[in-house]
């Protein structure tokens, strides 16, 4: 149900996606009723919709899932990457509202409704994805009304009024309000998440919107993790006398977030600390080293992205979620490009020559996704040893 502006609501439609250019897409609503605005992206992962919806890096975005069966395994308390969903809404093909389709413990629709997030199902997500590729992550308003009453002109106007993610610092909205310690390790099958005892390395993790599984990977690799808010200064980080500093993933434009992150990162590098960054942390490390970042057309969001490690020639299948990228041509002498995307050649990793400072654009904690890149946590620990 993809139509032009002014088209009346088709019978049975209880949800509408209005693009800023006037394109309308109708479907069946689930989750919360109401309207949400944001940047519409697509994610190609076949599993992990709950982890994706609760990844703080999706703040300001609405996620279209290209995999057709989303919602069929319900939700559970173990898979949240943060307390609340952070993506503003979700779009899926499978009709989540059909009760005969659902047998899971906690219905995705109720889970989403409890958290005030809007869902649109029954959409031709293949066609919508092509549209996102053509238009480059459009600004949209999505609406869910069980009576199917939509003021489509107002929805298009709301999409147009969305300020966009370019130039916006969103990390400040999702970072932790207070420092806290993290000592829970990775999932052990049948035993859940366990406390890790006897950690050997003191790590400060700066939280720009960290996923819980990243902190679990650090703890499981032997790190005693102190999580600090995004605006922590170098002085504040160094006051914890860490063996290493971790820069987390997070939402928004790295250039806008760099205003406070860059001086902190420069300070800890100057102090000789090992530094490891993931995704937004990677982008901000590149900025701190004198590089530039740029907005991508439709970004990389999925769990099937091949990345080449240029120094070993090995290919890793990675989990990704980013709409900005480091411009490799902008990297100064002494900063080496270590990884590239085999989809489009974009930069996926850097390191500083002669220093234990490195970062990757993708998500080695793989939540969801393949675990090919877990070695990066071990590399960080080795750098601190
Ligand atoms: N996953 C992330 O950390 C995303 C980084 C950044 N917000 C981007 O979209 O590129």
XYZ file of C-alpha atoms in Angstrom, residues 17 19 37-45 52-53 55 57-67 86-92 123 125-142 162 165 295-302 320-324:
66
model
C 3.990 6.157 7.098
C 7.486 10.676 3.989
C 8.744 11.138 13.697
C 12.315 10.293 12.767
C 14.781 9.197 10.130
C 13.698 5.958 8.412
C 16.455 3.380 7.952
C 16.461 -0.343 7.196
C 18.161 -3.228 8.978
C 18.904 -6.532 7.222
C 19.483 -8.723 10.329
C 17.953 -3.658 17.594
C 14.949 -1.755 18.974
C 20.162 -0.274 20.821
C 22.413 4.069 18.609
C 18.937 4.092 17.013
C 17.775 7.200 18.908
C 15.999 9.501 16.435
C 15.432 6.660 13.959
C 12.596 4.381 12.870
C 13.714 0.914 11.757
C 12.362 -0.992 8.758
C 13.172 -4.698 9.119
C 13.906 -6.305 5.758
C 13.604 -9.827 7.189
C 15.380 3.696 21.837
C 14.347 3.481 18.191
C 11.233 5.634 17.798
C 9.257 3.014 15.896
C 9.425 -0.098 13.730
C 8.143 -1.215 10.338
C 7.752 -4.906 9.467
C 4.075 -3.308 4.690
C 9.244 -3.762 3.168
C 11.172 -4.762 0.018
C 9.665 -1.853 -1.877
C 10.057 0.474 1.113
C 13.743 -0.486 1.411
C 14.357 0.381 -2.239
C 12.672 3.688 -1.599
C 14.982 4.322 1.406
C 18.011 3.509 -0.769
C 16.766 5.899 -3.491
C 15.865 8.737 -1.159
C 18.669 8.253 1.389
C 17.077 7.620 4.827
C 14.023 9.916 4.486
C 12.417 11.857 7.314
C 9.044 10.310 8.119
C 6.067 10.454 10.471
C 4.450 7.126 11.347
C 11.844 16.741 11.802
C 20.206 13.661 12.675
C 26.881 11.260 6.397
C 26.189 8.128 4.333
C 23.284 7.713 1.891
C 21.453 4.836 3.582
C 24.129 3.719 6.048
C 24.940 0.175 7.150
C 22.458 -1.614 9.406
C 22.510 -5.405 9.609
C 26.674 -2.889 11.858
C 24.507 0.080 12.643
C 25.758 3.419 11.431
C 24.655 6.290 9.204
C 27.952 8.200 9.319
